[in-house]
mmCIF file of C-alpha atoms in Angstrom:
data_model
loop_
_atom_site.group_PDB
_atom_site.id
_atom_site.type_symbol
_atom_site.label_atom_id
_atom_site.label_comp_id
_atom_site.label_asym_id
_atom_site.label_seq_id
_atom_site.Cartn_x
_atom_site.Cartn_y
_atom_site.Cartn_z
ATOM 1 C CA ASP A 24 127.895 112.957 136.452
ATOM 2 C CA PRO A 25 131.324 114.655 136.571
ATOM 3 C CA ASP A 26 132.944 111.655 134.841
ATOM 4 C CA ILE A 27 130.470 111.708 131.923
ATOM 5 C CA PRO A 28 129.463 115.363 131.533
ATOM 6 C CA PHE A 29 127.950 114.843 128.061
ATOM 7 C CA VAL A 30 124.871 112.647 127.689
ATOM 8 C CA PRO A 31 125.949 109.779 125.384
ATOM 9 C CA SER A 32 124.552 110.112 121.861
ATOM 10 C CA ILE A 33 123.327 107.341 119.587
ATOM 11 C CA PRO A 34 124.994 107.037 116.131
ATOM 12 C CA GLU A 35 121.850 108.283 114.374
ATOM 13 C CA ASP A 36 122.129 111.608 116.240
ATOM 14 C CA GLN A 37 125.656 112.202 114.998
ATOM 15 C CA PHE A 38 124.641 112.491 111.327
ATOM 16 C CA ILE A 39 122.470 115.557 110.841
ATOM 17 C CA LEU A 40 120.654 116.101 107.534
ATOM 18 C CA VAL A 41 119.334 119.634 107.104
ATOM 19 C CA GLU A 42 117.736 121.335 104.134
ATOM 20 C CA GLU A 43 119.435 124.368 102.628
ATOM 21 C CA GLY A 44 118.601 127.483 104.676
ATOM 22 C CA ASP A 45 116.843 125.639 107.532
ATOM 23 C CA PRO A 46 117.927 125.838 111.193
ATOM 24 C CA THR A 47 118.946 122.637 112.966
ATOM 25 C CA VAL A 48 120.080 121.282 116.340
ATOM 26 C CA ILE A 49 123.510 119.903 117.209
ATOM 27 C CA PRO A 50 122.344 117.646 120.064
ATOM 28 C CA CYS A 51 125.193 117.742 122.582
ATOM 29 C CA ARG A 52 123.540 117.857 126.018
ATOM 30 C CA THR A 53 125.186 117.880 129.434
ATOM 31 C CA SER A 54 124.324 115.912 132.557
ATOM 32 C CA ASP A 55 124.802 119.190 134.490
ATOM 33 C CA PRO A 56 122.279 121.827 133.331
ATOM 34 C CA ASP A 57 124.532 124.610 134.661
ATOM 35 C CA ALA A 58 127.613 123.527 132.692
ATOM 36 C CA GLN A 59 129.180 126.046 130.304
ATOM 37 C CA VAL A 60 129.343 124.490 126.850
ATOM 38 C CA THR A 61 131.273 125.668 123.789
ATOM 39 C CA LEU A 62 130.653 124.575 120.191
ATOM 40 C CA ILE A 63 133.796 123.991 118.118
ATOM 41 C CA ASN A 64 134.007 123.545 114.336
ATOM 42 C CA SER A 65 136.497 121.433 112.344
ATOM 43 C CA LEU A 66 139.006 124.324 112.368
ATOM 44 C CA ASP A 67 138.931 124.275 116.190
ATOM 45 C CA LYS A 68 137.205 127.671 116.182
ATOM 46 C CA ALA A 69 134.364 128.532 118.567
ATOM 47 C CA VAL A 70 130.932 128.808 116.914
ATOM 48 C CA TYR A 71 128.429 131.146 118.573
ATOM 49 C CA ALA A 72 124.883 129.800 118.701
ATOM 50 C CA LEU A 73 121.929 129.547 121.088
ATOM 51 C CA TYR A 74 122.369 126.700 123.608
ATOM 52 C CA ASP A 75 119.448 124.827 125.115
ATOM 53 C CA THR A 76 120.433 122.335 127.848
ATOM 54 C CA LYS A 77 117.571 120.000 126.841
ATOM 55 C CA GLN A 78 118.319 120.077 123.086
ATOM 56 C CA GLY A 79 121.787 121.359 122.291
ATOM 57 C CA PHE A 80 123.026 124.162 120.019
ATOM 58 C CA ILE A 81 120.367 125.658 117.753
ATOM 59 C CA GLY A 82 121.131 127.644 114.607
ATOM 60 C CA ASN A 83 121.977 127.704 110.909
ATOM 61 C CA PHE A 84 125.234 125.800 110.614
ATOM 62 C CA PRO A 85 127.377 125.314 107.496
ATOM 63 C CA ALA A 86 128.113 121.739 106.447
ATOM 64 C CA GLY A 87 130.983 120.177 108.366
ATOM 65 C CA SER A 88 131.964 118.511 111.636
ATOM 66 C CA TYR A 89 131.261 119.980 115.075
ATOM 67 C CA THR A 90 132.275 119.061 118.617
ATOM 68 C CA CYS A 91 131.127 120.412 121.981
ATOM 69 C CA LYS A 92 133.400 120.892 124.964
ATOM 70 C CA THR A 93 132.874 121.692 128.637
ATOM 71 C CA MET A 94 134.754 121.715 131.947
ATOM 72 C CA ALA A 95 134.005 119.430 134.932
ATOM 73 C CA LYS A 96 136.096 119.767 138.102
ATOM 74 C CA GLY A 97 138.868 121.483 136.166
ATOM 75 C CA VAL A 98 139.024 118.797 133.478
ATOM 76 C CA GLU A 99 138.064 119.522 129.846
ATOM 77 C CA PHE A 100 135.722 117.050 128.158
ATOM 78 C CA LYS A 101 134.727 116.803 124.496
ATOM 79 C CA SER A 102 131.500 115.372 123.110
ATOM 80 C CA ASP A 103 131.197 112.988 120.198
ATOM 81 C CA GLU A 104 131.700 114.482 116.732
ATOM 82 C CA PHE A 105 128.542 115.636 114.931
ATOM 83 C CA LEU A 106 128.461 115.795 111.122
ATOM 84 C CA VAL A 107 126.135 118.312 109.454
ATOM 85 C CA TYR A 108 125.121 117.640 105.848
ATOM 86 C CA ILE A 109 123.334 120.339 103.846
ATOM 87 C CA ILE A 110 120.956 118.857 101.282
ATOM 88 C CA ARG A 111 119.090 120.441 98.405
ATOM 89 C CA ALA A 112 115.405 119.655 98.624
ATOM 90 C CA THR A 113 112.030 121.077 97.634
ATOM 91 C CA SER A 114 108.708 120.769 99.431
ATOM 92 C CA GLN A 115 107.346 119.032 96.329
ATOM 93 C CA LEU A 116 108.752 115.809 94.909
ATOM 94 C CA PRO A 117 108.864 115.925 91.081
ATOM 95 C CA VAL A 118 109.180 112.348 89.773
ATOM 96 C CA GLU A 119 109.082 110.934 86.243
ATOM 97 C CA ILE A 120 109.153 107.313 85.087
ATOM 98 C CA GLU A 121 110.027 106.190 81.585
ATOM 99 C CA ALA A 122 110.715 102.970 79.686
ATOM 100 C CA LEU A 123 112.621 102.762 76.422
ATOM 101 C CA LYS A 124 109.755 100.572 75.242
ATOM 102 C CA THR A 125 106.779 98.891 76.903
ATOM 103 C CA VAL A 126 106.542 95.706 74.796
ATOM 104 C CA TYR A 127 109.326 93.092 74.926
ATOM 105 C CA LYS A 128 110.031 89.562 73.726
ATOM 106 C CA THR A 129 111.213 86.717 75.966
ATOM 107 C CA GLY A 130 114.978 86.947 76.533
ATOM 108 C CA GLU A 131 115.224 90.691 76.020
ATOM 109 C CA THR A 132 116.383 93.119 78.743
ATOM 110 C CA ILE A 133 113.774 95.392 80.328
ATOM 111 C CA VAL A 134 115.004 98.869 81.288
ATOM 112 C CA VAL A 135 112.871 101.298 83.316
ATOM 113 C CA THR A 136 114.112 104.651 84.642
ATOM 114 C CA CYS A 137 112.728 106.710 87.529
ATOM 115 C CA VAL A 138 114.006 110.304 87.835
ATOM 116 C CA VAL A 139 113.670 112.530 90.933
ATOM 117 C CA PHE A 140 114.279 116.239 90.307
ATOM 118 C CA ASP A 141 115.637 119.000 92.613
ATOM 119 C CA ASN A 142 116.162 116.700 95.633
ATOM 120 C CA GLU A 143 119.512 115.303 96.720
ATOM 121 C CA VAL A 144 118.323 112.747 99.284
ATOM 122 C CA VAL A 145 115.196 110.613 98.879
ATOM 123 C CA ASN A 146 114.146 107.088 99.753
ATOM 124 C CA LEU A 147 113.077 105.269 96.602
ATOM 125 C CA GLN A 148 111.455 101.852 96.317
ATOM 126 C CA TRP A 149 110.616 99.766 93.272
ATOM 127 C CA ASN A 150 107.668 97.411 92.930
ATOM 128 C CA TYR A 151 107.582 95.073 89.921
ATOM 129 C CA PRO A 152 106.608 91.456 89.121
ATOM 130 C CA GLY A 153 110.113 90.008 89.637
ATOM 131 C CA LYS A 154 110.861 91.799 92.920
ATOM 132 C CA VAL A 155 110.136 88.736 95.100
ATOM 133 C CA LYS A 156 112.837 86.806 93.245
ATOM 134 C CA GLU A 157 115.178 89.850 93.381
ATOM 135 C CA LYS A 158 115.488 89.658 89.617
ATOM 136 C CA GLY A 159 116.102 93.366 89.044
ATOM 137 C CA LEU A 160 119.396 95.265 89.078
ATOM 138 C CA ILE A 161 119.151 98.853 90.382
ATOM 139 C CA LYS A 162 121.651 101.623 89.604
ATOM 140 C CA LEU A 163 121.675 105.204 90.890
ATOM 141 C CA ASP A 164 123.231 108.177 89.084
ATOM 142 C CA ASP A 165 123.415 111.447 91.051
ATOM 143 C CA ILE A 166 123.549 114.226 88.452
ATOM 144 C CA LYS A 167 124.246 117.778 89.660
ATOM 145 C CA VAL A 168 124.906 119.701 86.426
ATOM 146 C CA PRO A 169 123.109 121.505 84.829
ATOM 147 C CA SER A 170 120.468 120.717 87.470
ATOM 148 C CA GLN A 171 120.027 118.309 90.395
ATOM 149 C CA LYS A 172 118.434 114.970 89.576
ATOM 150 C CA LEU A 173 118.627 111.412 90.870
ATOM 151 C CA VAL A 174 118.329 108.801 88.116
ATOM 152 C CA TYR A 175 117.341 105.312 89.315
ATOM 153 C CA THR A 176 117.598 102.638 86.601
ATOM 154 C CA LEU A 177 115.919 99.235 87.008
ATOM 155 C CA THR A 178 117.210 96.516 84.667
ATOM 156 C CA ILE A 179 115.575 93.082 84.245
ATOM 157 C CA PRO A 180 117.848 90.754 82.227
ATOM 158 C CA GLU A 181 116.462 87.742 80.330
ATOM 159 C CA ALA A 182 112.818 88.820 80.574
ATOM 160 C CA SER A 183 110.073 86.211 80.557
ATOM 161 C CA VAL A 184 106.287 86.349 80.233
ATOM 162 C CA LYS A 185 106.139 86.386 84.060
ATOM 163 C CA ASP A 186 107.781 89.828 84.010
ATOM 164 C CA THR A 187 104.637 91.313 82.477
ATOM 165 C CA GLY A 188 102.878 93.782 84.779
ATOM 166 C CA ASP A 189 103.118 97.108 86.626
ATOM 167 C CA TYR A 190 106.511 98.702 87.222
ATOM 168 C CA GLU A 191 106.159 101.317 89.941
ATOM 169 C CA CYS A 192 108.646 103.583 91.717
ATOM 170 C CA THR A 193 107.771 105.356 94.978
ATOM 171 C CA ALA A 194 109.926 108.266 96.177
ATOM 172 C CA ARG A 195 109.746 109.516 99.767
ATOM 173 C CA HIS A 196 111.102 112.873 100.948
ATOM 174 C CA ALA A 197 114.095 112.603 103.296
ATOM 175 C CA THR A 198 112.843 115.171 105.825
ATOM 176 C CA LYS A 199 109.127 115.703 105.090
ATOM 177 C CA GLU A 200 106.092 113.417 104.993
ATOM 178 C CA VAL A 201 105.861 113.713 101.206
ATOM 179 C CA LYS A 202 105.838 110.876 98.719
ATOM 180 C CA GLU A 203 105.218 110.471 95.013
ATOM 181 C CA ASN A 204 104.810 107.365 92.902
ATOM 182 C CA LYS A 205 104.729 106.722 89.163
ATOM 183 C CA LYS A 206 103.856 103.599 87.182
ATOM 184 C CA VAL A 207 104.364 102.118 83.727
ATOM 185 C CA VAL A 208 102.889 98.869 82.343
ATOM 186 C CA ILE A 209 105.333 96.452 80.676
ATOM 187 C CA THR A 210 104.228 93.524 78.475
ATOM 188 C CA VAL A 211 106.492 90.570 77.619
ATOM 189 C CA HIS A 212 105.442 88.245 74.783
ATOM 190 C CA ASP A 213 106.631 84.670 74.432
ATOM 191 C CA LYS A 214 107.792 85.463 70.897
ATOM 192 C CA GLY A 215 107.630 88.311 68.453
ATOM 193 C CA PHE A 216 104.900 88.603 65.844
ATOM 194 C CA VAL A 217 104.194 90.599 62.689
ATOM 195 C CA HIS A 218 100.789 91.574 61.303
ATOM 196 C CA LEU A 219 100.628 92.229 57.539
ATOM 197 C CA GLU A 220 97.863 94.038 55.683
ATOM 198 C CA PRO A 221 98.498 93.868 51.916
ATOM 199 C CA GLN A 222 96.546 96.456 49.957
ATOM 200 C CA PHE A 223 96.294 94.377 46.773
ATOM 201 C CA SER A 224 94.603 91.210 45.582
ATOM 202 C CA PRO A 225 96.113 87.711 45.555
ATOM 203 C CA LEU A 226 96.159 87.966 41.726
ATOM 204 C CA GLU A 227 97.078 91.218 39.964
ATOM 205 C CA ALA A 228 97.368 91.984 36.230
ATOM 206 C CA VAL A 229 99.658 94.571 34.699
ATOM 207 C CA ASN A 230 100.004 95.983 31.184
ATOM 208 C CA LEU A 231 103.287 96.016 29.303
ATOM 209 C CA HIS A 232 105.586 98.846 30.499
ATOM 210 C CA GLU A 233 103.094 99.773 33.252
ATOM 211 C CA VAL A 234 104.555 100.720 36.661
ATOM 212 C CA LYS A 235 102.696 98.999 39.484
ATOM 213 C CA ASN A 236 103.066 99.708 43.253
ATOM 214 C CA PHE A 237 102.402 97.020 45.825
ATOM 215 C CA VAL A 238 101.785 98.453 49.321
ATOM 216 C CA VAL A 239 101.849 96.406 52.552
ATOM 217 C CA ASP A 240 101.165 97.823 56.035
ATOM 218 C CA VAL A 241 103.330 96.092 58.634
ATOM 219 C CA GLN A 242 102.579 96.164 62.373
#
């Protein structure tokens, strides 16, 4: 089609996630398999790479925006813009879950943290007793120094006994079929309680000037 020399791309094709050091494809394809296509970077400089008419340009590309151009009947056409993002990722998915404490009283705020190491882009899901009611607040901190880690914090305000149960985070790799999940058990009591174990009798005698210690274990 001389009026539409580039096959239209869907929005998902225009955002390209690639792991550090891996080759990728910039999928600008032409409706004419014999068309001469040039790849241009954001500085309007030509980028030399292998071109496959059924896939597009193949190679190791730095992060940035790229556009393809071609000629049809003496008229220059440009493709949509393609954005390449370089992500740091490992084949493994190190995940840790931690809670400041695992026993709460009604009305307190539950805080559980799930940390993903050495991966910049993951899909993370929480499962917990109050999820159906969307009770939890989720915050993400992307920490890059001194090392890469994604810190997901789940906060449950005004906890009740119904918030007792398993708190589980599941992380899925952005580009590989790898997932990892971790779990912690949280207990919420209706009210606090103290257990005392006195290590002395109900009645104790003491001599004049004698020093006496009274010991109580508190749980």
